Short mmCIF file of C-alpha atoms and ligand atoms in Angstrom, two decimals:
data_model
loop_
_atom_site.label_atom_id
_atom_site.label_comp_id
_atom_site.label_asym_id
_atom_site.label_seq_id
_atom_site.Cartn_x
_atom_site.Cartn_y
_atom_site.Cartn_z
CA MET A 1 37.57 5.29 -15.49
CA ASP A 2 34.49 2.70 -15.02
CA TYR A 3 33.24 5.08 -11.91
CA ILE A 4 29.53 3.13 -11.86
CA LYS A 5 31.76 0.86 -10.05
CA ASN A 6 31.77 2.87 -7.12
CA TYR A 7 28.02 2.38 -6.23
CA SER A 8 29.26 -1.09 -6.98
CA LEU A 9 27.80 -3.44 -3.05
CA GLU A 10 28.81 -6.51 -5.08
CA GLY A 11 30.40 -9.05 -1.85
CA LYS A 12 28.91 -7.14 0.44
CA VAL A 13 26.68 -8.79 2.75
CA ALA A 14 23.29 -6.06 3.37
CA LEU A 15 21.14 -6.72 6.61
CA ILE A 16 17.98 -4.40 6.57
CA THR A 17 15.80 -4.74 8.94
CA GLY A 18 12.14 -5.56 9.34
CA ALA A 19 12.33 -5.93 5.22
CA SER A 20 9.13 -8.51 4.67
CA TYR A 21 7.23 -5.76 2.85
CA GLY A 22 7.37 -1.62 2.04
CA ILE A 23 10.56 -0.05 2.61
CA GLY A 24 12.59 -2.24 4.18
CA PHE A 25 11.44 -4.77 0.83
CA ALA A 26 12.45 -1.62 -1.61
CA ILE A 27 15.70 -1.47 -0.40
CA ALA A 28 16.32 -5.07 -0.25
CA LYS A 29 15.49 -4.90 -4.10
CA ALA A 30 17.73 -2.16 -4.98
CA MET A 31 20.65 -3.17 -2.68
CA ALA A 32 20.68 -6.81 -4.32
CA GLY A 33 20.58 -5.13 -7.75
CA ALA A 34 23.55 -3.27 -7.43
CA GLY A 35 24.81 -6.86 -6.15
CA ALA A 36 24.37 -7.32 -1.93
CA THR A 37 23.60 -10.49 -0.04
CA ILE A 38 20.20 -9.90 1.36
CA VAL A 39 19.61 -10.95 4.83
CA PHE A 40 16.28 -9.56 6.99
CA ASN A 41 14.37 -10.26 9.55
CA ASP A 42 10.94 -9.85 10.85
CA ILE A 43 9.00 -10.95 13.99
CA LYS A 44 7.09 -13.87 12.80
CA GLN A 45 8.13 -16.81 10.85
CA GLU A 46 5.45 -16.38 8.65
CA LEU A 47 6.19 -13.21 7.78
CA VAL A 48 9.69 -13.61 6.97
CA ASP A 49 8.62 -17.30 5.29
CA LYS A 50 6.48 -14.49 3.45
CA GLY A 51 9.28 -12.51 3.02
CA ILE A 52 11.85 -14.75 0.66
CA ALA A 53 9.18 -15.66 -1.53
CA ALA A 54 8.60 -12.14 -2.25
CA TYR A 55 12.49 -11.97 -2.79
CA ALA A 56 12.65 -15.30 -4.91
CA ALA A 57 9.30 -13.31 -6.49
CA GLU A 58 12.41 -11.08 -8.11
CA GLY A 59 15.52 -13.11 -8.57
CA ILE A 60 16.12 -12.54 -5.22
CA LYS A 61 18.00 -15.17 -3.30
CA ALA A 62 17.35 -13.18 0.22
CA HIS A 63 18.20 -15.02 3.63
CA GLY A 64 15.33 -14.27 6.59
CA TYR A 65 15.89 -14.44 10.15
CA VAL A 66 13.34 -14.17 12.81
CA CYS A 67 13.86 -11.26 15.02
CA ASP A 68 12.22 -8.70 17.16
CA VAL A 69 14.46 -5.83 17.51
CA THR A 70 13.97 -4.93 20.70
CA ASP A 71 15.13 -8.18 22.04
CA GLU A 72 18.87 -7.78 22.73
CA ASP A 73 19.76 -11.64 23.93
CA GLY A 74 17.74 -12.66 20.23
CA VAL A 75 19.04 -9.98 18.17
CA ASN A 76 22.90 -10.99 19.00
CA ALA A 77 22.28 -13.83 18.91
CA THR A 78 20.82 -13.44 15.23
CA VAL A 79 23.37 -11.87 14.10
CA ALA A 80 26.00 -14.13 15.20
CA LYS A 81 24.73 -16.96 13.14
CA ILE A 82 24.13 -14.47 10.16
CA GLU A 83 27.99 -13.66 9.98
CA GLN A 84 28.20 -17.42 10.07
CA GLU A 85 25.60 -18.76 7.69
CA VAL A 86 26.04 -16.19 5.14
CA GLY A 87 29.58 -13.44 6.50
CA VAL A 88 29.92 -10.62 8.56
CA ILE A 89 27.02 -7.39 7.88
CA ASP A 90 28.91 -4.52 5.78
CA ILE A 91 25.95 -3.38 5.66
CA LEU A 92 22.99 -2.81 8.30
CA VAL A 93 19.56 -0.65 7.44
CA ASN A 94 17.30 -0.25 10.51
CA ASN A 95 14.16 0.52 8.78
CA ALA A 96 12.10 -1.75 10.86
CA GLY A 97 10.07 0.55 12.47
CA ILE A 98 5.99 1.49 13.75
CA ILE A 99 4.14 3.99 14.60
CA LYS A 100 0.45 5.35 16.98
CA ARG A 101 -1.63 8.38 16.49
CA VAL A 102 -2.53 9.68 19.52
CA PRO A 103 -3.23 12.17 20.85
CA MET A 104 -0.64 13.04 23.18
CA ILE A 105 -2.56 13.09 27.04
CA GLU A 106 -4.80 10.35 25.63
CA MET A 107 -1.11 8.25 24.82
CA ALA A 108 -0.78 5.56 27.44
CA ALA A 109 2.96 5.20 28.47
CA LYS A 110 3.69 1.86 27.96
CA ASP A 111 2.11 2.61 24.15
CA PHE A 112 4.48 5.34 23.80
CA ARG A 113 7.87 3.40 25.35
CA GLN A 114 6.93 0.88 22.99
CA VAL A 115 7.25 2.87 19.59
CA ILE A 116 10.96 4.42 21.15
CA ASP A 117 11.47 1.20 21.79
CA VAL A 118 11.34 -0.03 18.05
CA ASP A 119 12.16 3.16 16.64
CA LEU A 120 15.31 3.93 18.33
CA ASN A 121 16.38 1.51 20.76
CA ALA A 122 16.36 -1.29 18.69
CA PRO A 123 18.90 0.26 16.51
CA PHE A 124 21.24 1.04 19.02
CA ILE A 125 20.45 -2.55 19.13
CA VAL A 126 20.65 -3.53 16.95
CA SER A 127 24.04 -1.62 15.66
CA LYS A 128 25.71 -2.25 18.95
CA ALA A 129 25.64 -6.27 17.67
CA VAL A 130 27.09 -4.67 14.58
CA ILE A 131 29.20 -2.10 15.15
CA PRO A 132 32.17 -4.70 16.51
CA SER A 133 33.08 -6.55 13.43
CA MET A 134 32.82 -3.94 11.20
CA ILE A 135 35.03 -2.42 13.03
CA LYS A 136 37.24 -5.88 12.99
CA LYS A 137 36.74 -5.66 8.84
CA GLY A 138 37.93 -2.28 8.85
CA HIS A 139 34.38 -1.19 7.32
CA GLY A 140 31.01 -0.67 7.64
CA LYS A 141 27.57 1.00 6.24
CA ILE A 142 24.82 1.34 9.39
CA ILE A 143 21.75 3.50 7.55
CA ASN A 144 18.47 4.42 9.92
CA ILE A 145 15.11 5.05 8.37
CA CYS A 146 14.83 8.04 9.68
CA SER A 147 11.42 10.28 9.01
CA MET A 148 10.31 13.61 8.90
CA MET A 149 9.54 13.90 12.13
CA SER A 150 13.09 13.68 12.61
CA GLU A 151 12.53 17.49 11.69
CA PHE A 152 9.39 18.10 12.71
CA GLY A 153 6.25 17.50 14.77
CA ARG A 154 2.60 16.98 14.47
CA GLU A 155 -0.77 16.38 16.03
CA THR A 156 -0.56 12.50 17.41
CA VAL A 157 2.16 11.35 16.59
CA SER A 158 4.43 12.19 19.08
CA ALA A 159 6.08 8.90 19.88
CA TYR A 160 7.09 8.10 16.97
CA ALA A 161 8.58 12.30 16.54
CA ALA A 162 10.46 11.65 19.65
CA ALA A 163 11.93 8.97 18.46
CA LYS A 164 12.65 9.38 14.88
CA GLY A 165 14.20 12.60 16.47
CA GLY A 166 16.40 10.72 19.09
CA LEU A 167 17.02 8.49 16.07
CA LYS A 168 19.21 11.41 13.82
CA MET A 169 20.90 12.73 17.06
CA LEU A 170 21.63 8.92 16.97
CA THR A 171 23.32 8.69 13.73
CA ARG A 172 25.31 11.25 14.74
CA ASN A 173 26.38 10.48 17.43
CA ILE A 174 27.53 6.59 16.02
CA CYS A 175 28.99 8.89 12.75
CA SER A 176 30.82 10.51 15.43
CA GLU A 177 32.35 8.14 17.84
CA TYR A 178 32.95 4.36 15.11
CA GLY A 179 33.69 7.63 12.07
CA GLU A 180 37.47 6.65 13.02
CA TYR A 181 36.57 2.90 11.95
CA ASN A 182 36.26 3.88 8.46
CA ILE A 183 31.87 2.99 9.67
CA GLN A 184 29.59 5.97 7.99
CA CYS A 185 26.72 6.84 10.11
CA ASN A 186 23.94 9.25 8.16
CA GLY A 187 20.03 8.75 8.09
CA ILE A 188 17.13 8.31 4.71
CA GLY A 189 14.31 10.41 5.51
CA PRO A 190 11.79 9.87 3.97
CA GLY A 191 8.74 11.97 2.73
CA TYR A 192 4.79 10.60 3.15
CA ILE A 193 5.90 7.01 1.36
CA ALA A 194 2.66 4.92 -0.01
CA THR A 195 3.20 1.43 2.30
CA PRO A 196 1.06 -0.15 4.70
CA GLN A 197 2.08 2.08 7.74
CA THR A 198 0.62 4.93 6.27
CA ALA A 199 -3.04 3.31 4.19
CA PRO A 200 -5.02 5.02 7.11
CA LEU A 201 -4.06 8.05 5.52
CA ARG A 202 -5.00 7.09 1.99
CA GLU A 203 -7.84 5.54 2.78
CA LYS A 204 -10.40 6.99 0.60
CA GLN A 205 -14.05 7.96 2.45
CA ALA A 206 -17.80 6.89 3.00
CA ASP A 207 -18.50 9.29 -0.11
CA GLY A 208 -15.70 7.84 -2.48
CA SER A 209 -13.36 11.09 -1.78
CA ARG A 210 -9.62 11.51 -1.01
CA HIS A 211 -8.74 11.17 2.41
CA PRO A 212 -8.01 15.02 4.30
CA PHE A 213 -4.54 14.39 4.48
CA ASP A 214 -3.70 12.74 1.60
CA GLN A 215 -5.22 15.89 -0.06
CA PHE A 216 -2.81 17.40 2.77
CA ILE A 217 0.25 16.05 1.50
CA VAL A 218 0.32 15.86 -2.48
CA SER A 219 -0.65 19.33 -1.36
CA LYS A 220 2.80 20.35 0.55
CA THR A 221 4.90 17.83 -1.70
CA PRO A 222 6.12 19.59 -4.93
CA ALA A 223 6.03 16.43 -6.41
CA GLY A 224 2.94 16.50 -6.21
CA ARG A 225 2.18 12.84 -4.73
CA TRP A 226 3.25 10.32 -2.56
CA GLY A 227 6.03 8.87 -2.67
CA GLU A 228 7.26 5.14 -3.90
CA ALA A 229 9.31 2.86 -1.91
CA SER A 230 11.05 2.21 -5.04
CA ASP A 231 12.10 6.04 -4.47
CA LEU A 232 13.55 4.81 -1.81
CA GLY A 233 16.34 2.47 -3.09
CA GLY A 234 18.75 4.97 -5.32
CA PRO A 235 20.01 7.00 -1.98
CA ALA A 236 19.99 3.84 -0.10
CA VAL A 237 22.56 2.28 -2.40
CA PHE A 238 24.73 5.63 -3.01
CA LEU A 239 24.80 5.55 1.31
CA ALA A 240 25.21 2.38 1.22
CA SER A 241 28.68 2.01 -1.66
CA ASP A 242 32.01 3.32 -1.82
CA ALA A 243 30.77 6.81 -3.82
CA SER A 244 29.73 8.24 0.04
CA ASP A 245 32.94 7.09 1.69
CA PHE A 246 33.23 11.07 2.64
CA VAL A 247 29.26 11.16 3.86
CA ASN A 248 28.90 10.92 7.54
CA GLY A 249 26.57 10.98 10.21
CA GLN A 250 23.92 13.03 7.27
CA ILE A 251 20.79 12.30 7.01
CA LEU A 252 19.60 12.33 3.07
CA TYR A 253 15.78 13.60 2.85
CA VAL A 254 13.70 11.98 0.21
CA ASP A 255 10.57 13.74 0.59
CA GLY A 256 9.43 15.08 -3.36
CA GLY A 257 10.56 18.40 -1.90
CA ILE A 258 7.32 18.18 0.37
CA GLN A 259 10.44 20.26 3.53
CA ALA A 260 11.09 23.06 0.64
CA TYR A 261 7.69 23.89 -0.10
CA ILE A 262 5.02 26.17 1.59
CA GLY A 263 2.51 24.07 -0.07
CA LYS A 264 0.30 24.95 -2.75
CA GLN A 265 -1.64 28.38 -2.52
CA PRO A 266 -5.65 28.39 -2.89
CA SER A 267 -6.75 28.02 -6.76
P1 NAP B 1 5.85 -1.04 7.80
O1 NAP B 1 4.97 -1.09 6.77
O2 NAP B 1 5.16 -0.33 9.01
O3 NAP B 1 6.88 -2.11 7.70
C1 NAP B 1 7.25 -1.97 9.00
C2 NAP B 1 8.18 -3.24 8.90
O4 NAP B 1 8.96 -3.43 10.53
C3 NAP B 1 7.86 -4.55 8.53
O5 NAP B 1 7.83 -5.66 7.76
C4 NAP B 1 6.96 -4.44 10.11
O6 NAP B 1 7.14 -5.85 10.72
C5 NAP B 1 8.54 -4.36 10.90
N1 NAP B 1 8.80 -4.39 12.26
C6 NAP B 1 7.94 -3.89 12.94
N2 NAP B 1 8.81 -3.86 14.57
C7 NAP B 1 9.14 -4.97 14.43
C8 NAP B 1 10.55 -5.36 15.82
N3 NAP B 1 9.78 -5.09 17.14
N4 NAP B 1 10.74 -6.43 14.90
C9 NAP B 1 11.23 -6.80 13.47
N5 NAP B 1 10.90 -6.55 12.90
C10 NAP B 1 9.68 -4.84 13.15
O7 NAP B 1 6.62 0.42 7.89
P2 NAP B 1 7.69 1.35 6.20
O8 NAP B 1 6.16 2.52 5.80
O9 NAP B 1 7.78 0.23 5.37
O10 NAP B 1 8.67 2.23 6.74
C11 NAP B 1 9.95 1.49 6.78
C12 NAP B 1 10.42 2.77 8.11
O11 NAP B 1 10.11 3.51 7.44
C13 NAP B 1 10.13 2.51 9.16
O12 NAP B 1 11.01 2.73 10.40
C14 NAP B 1 9.13 4.09 9.05
O13 NAP B 1 8.60 4.45 10.56
C15 NAP B 1 9.98 4.64 8.82
N6 NAP B 1 9.13 5.49 7.47
C16 NAP B 1 8.52 5.33 6.69
C17 NAP B 1 7.41 6.63 5.78
C18 NAP B 1 6.32 6.14 5.57
O14 NAP B 1 5.77 7.17 5.12
N7 NAP B 1 5.65 4.88 5.01
C19 NAP B 1 8.30 7.94 6.45
C20 NAP B 1 9.17 8.00 6.68
C21 NAP B 1 9.74 7.31 7.02
P3 NAP B 1 5.95 -7.05 11.30
O15 NAP B 1 4.58 -6.39 9.59
O16 NAP B 1 6.01 -8.14 11.86
O17 NAP B 1 4.70 -5.72 12.35
C1 GCO B 2 2.91 10.66 10.01
C2 GCO B 2 2.84 9.28 8.46
C3 GCO B 2 4.42 9.79 9.77
C4 GCO B 2 5.50 9.62 7.86
C5 GCO B 2 6.80 9.67 7.55
C6 GCO B 2 6.84 11.26 7.29
O1 GCO B 2 1.59 9.64 10.19
O2 GCO B 2 3.26 11.73 9.94
O3 GCO B 2 2.83 8.80 9.54
O4 GCO B 2 5.31 10.09 10.23
O5 GCO B 2 5.33 7.77 8.35
O6 GCO B 2 7.71 9.78 9.10
O7 GCO B 2 8.10 11.07 7.69
#
C-alpha cells in the first residue's frame, strides 16, 4: 500500500492565520507541497499583497484576505467569504500571534490584554467560526501554534506565557468537545525559531559579539542551533493529514530537544 498517501493534503483547503511570512508562511508552504489549497490572512492589504507575491515566487497560488483575527465580525465575514470563494476550510492553523517583552510590573494592562487578545482570544474566535462547517463536512483539523511558554515562564513574557498556556488548554478543550465529529485539534510548540518575532533576541551586540540570549538558547538546545521556520513544516503536515486522525489534544513540541536538556555544561 502506498502509505505516503496518508500524509497527502490533496483536495484540502487550509487557512493559516497571519501567514504573510514567518512560521505561518513556512507551514503554508509545506502544506501546499502536500497538495493543500492555501488561504491566509494578514491585517494590512500591503502585507497580504506581499504574501501573495511571496507564495507565487514559490509556485503557490495562495488566496489572501485582509482580516484582523481579533475582530469577531471580520473573522466571521472572512470565513464566509473563503467558504464561498475557495471552499469549506478543512484545516485551520491558528498561527497569528504577537509578543511584548516587558517586566510584568512595568506592563500596562492594555498591553497585557492585547497579547491575550491576539494569542488566545483570536484562536477561540477563528476556531468558533470554522468548526460548524467542519462538523457539517464530517471532518476537520485545527492546529494551534503554542510555544515553549505553554510550559515554562521566563522574565518579561508574562502575557505571552499566560496566553500560550491558555492556548494549550483551549487545544485540549476543542479536542474534548468536538472529537466526536471527527475534528482533531492539536498544538505545535515551536522552540526558539529564527523569525522576525525573535530577531531582537539574536541581534549582534555593539562589539559584534552574539546576543547573550542567542548564546543562551544555543547552549540549551541539543541541536546547537535556533530552529528554522521550515523545521515546523513536516510536523504541521502530519497533524493536518489523515495520518494523525487518532492524535487529538496533543501539543507536539518541535524544539530541537531544548526541553529534554539541562544545558551544555561549562567547559
Ligand atoms: P512573526 O514573524 O511576528 O509573524 C506573526 C504573524 O502574525 C505576522 O504575519 C503578523 O502580521 C500576524 N498577526 C499578528 N497579529 C495579527 C492579527 N491581529 N491579525 C492577523 N494577523 C496578525 O511571528 P512568528 O515567529 O512567525 O510566530 C508565528 C506564531 O508562532 C506566533 O503565534 C508565535 O507566538 C508562535 N511562536 C513563535 C516562536 C518563535 O520562536 N518565532 C516560537 C514559538 C511560537 P503583521 O505583520 O501584520 O503584524
Ligand atoms: C521569548 C521568545 C519565545 C519564543 C517561543 C519559544 O521571548 O522567549 O519570543 O517566547 O517566541 O515562544 O517557544
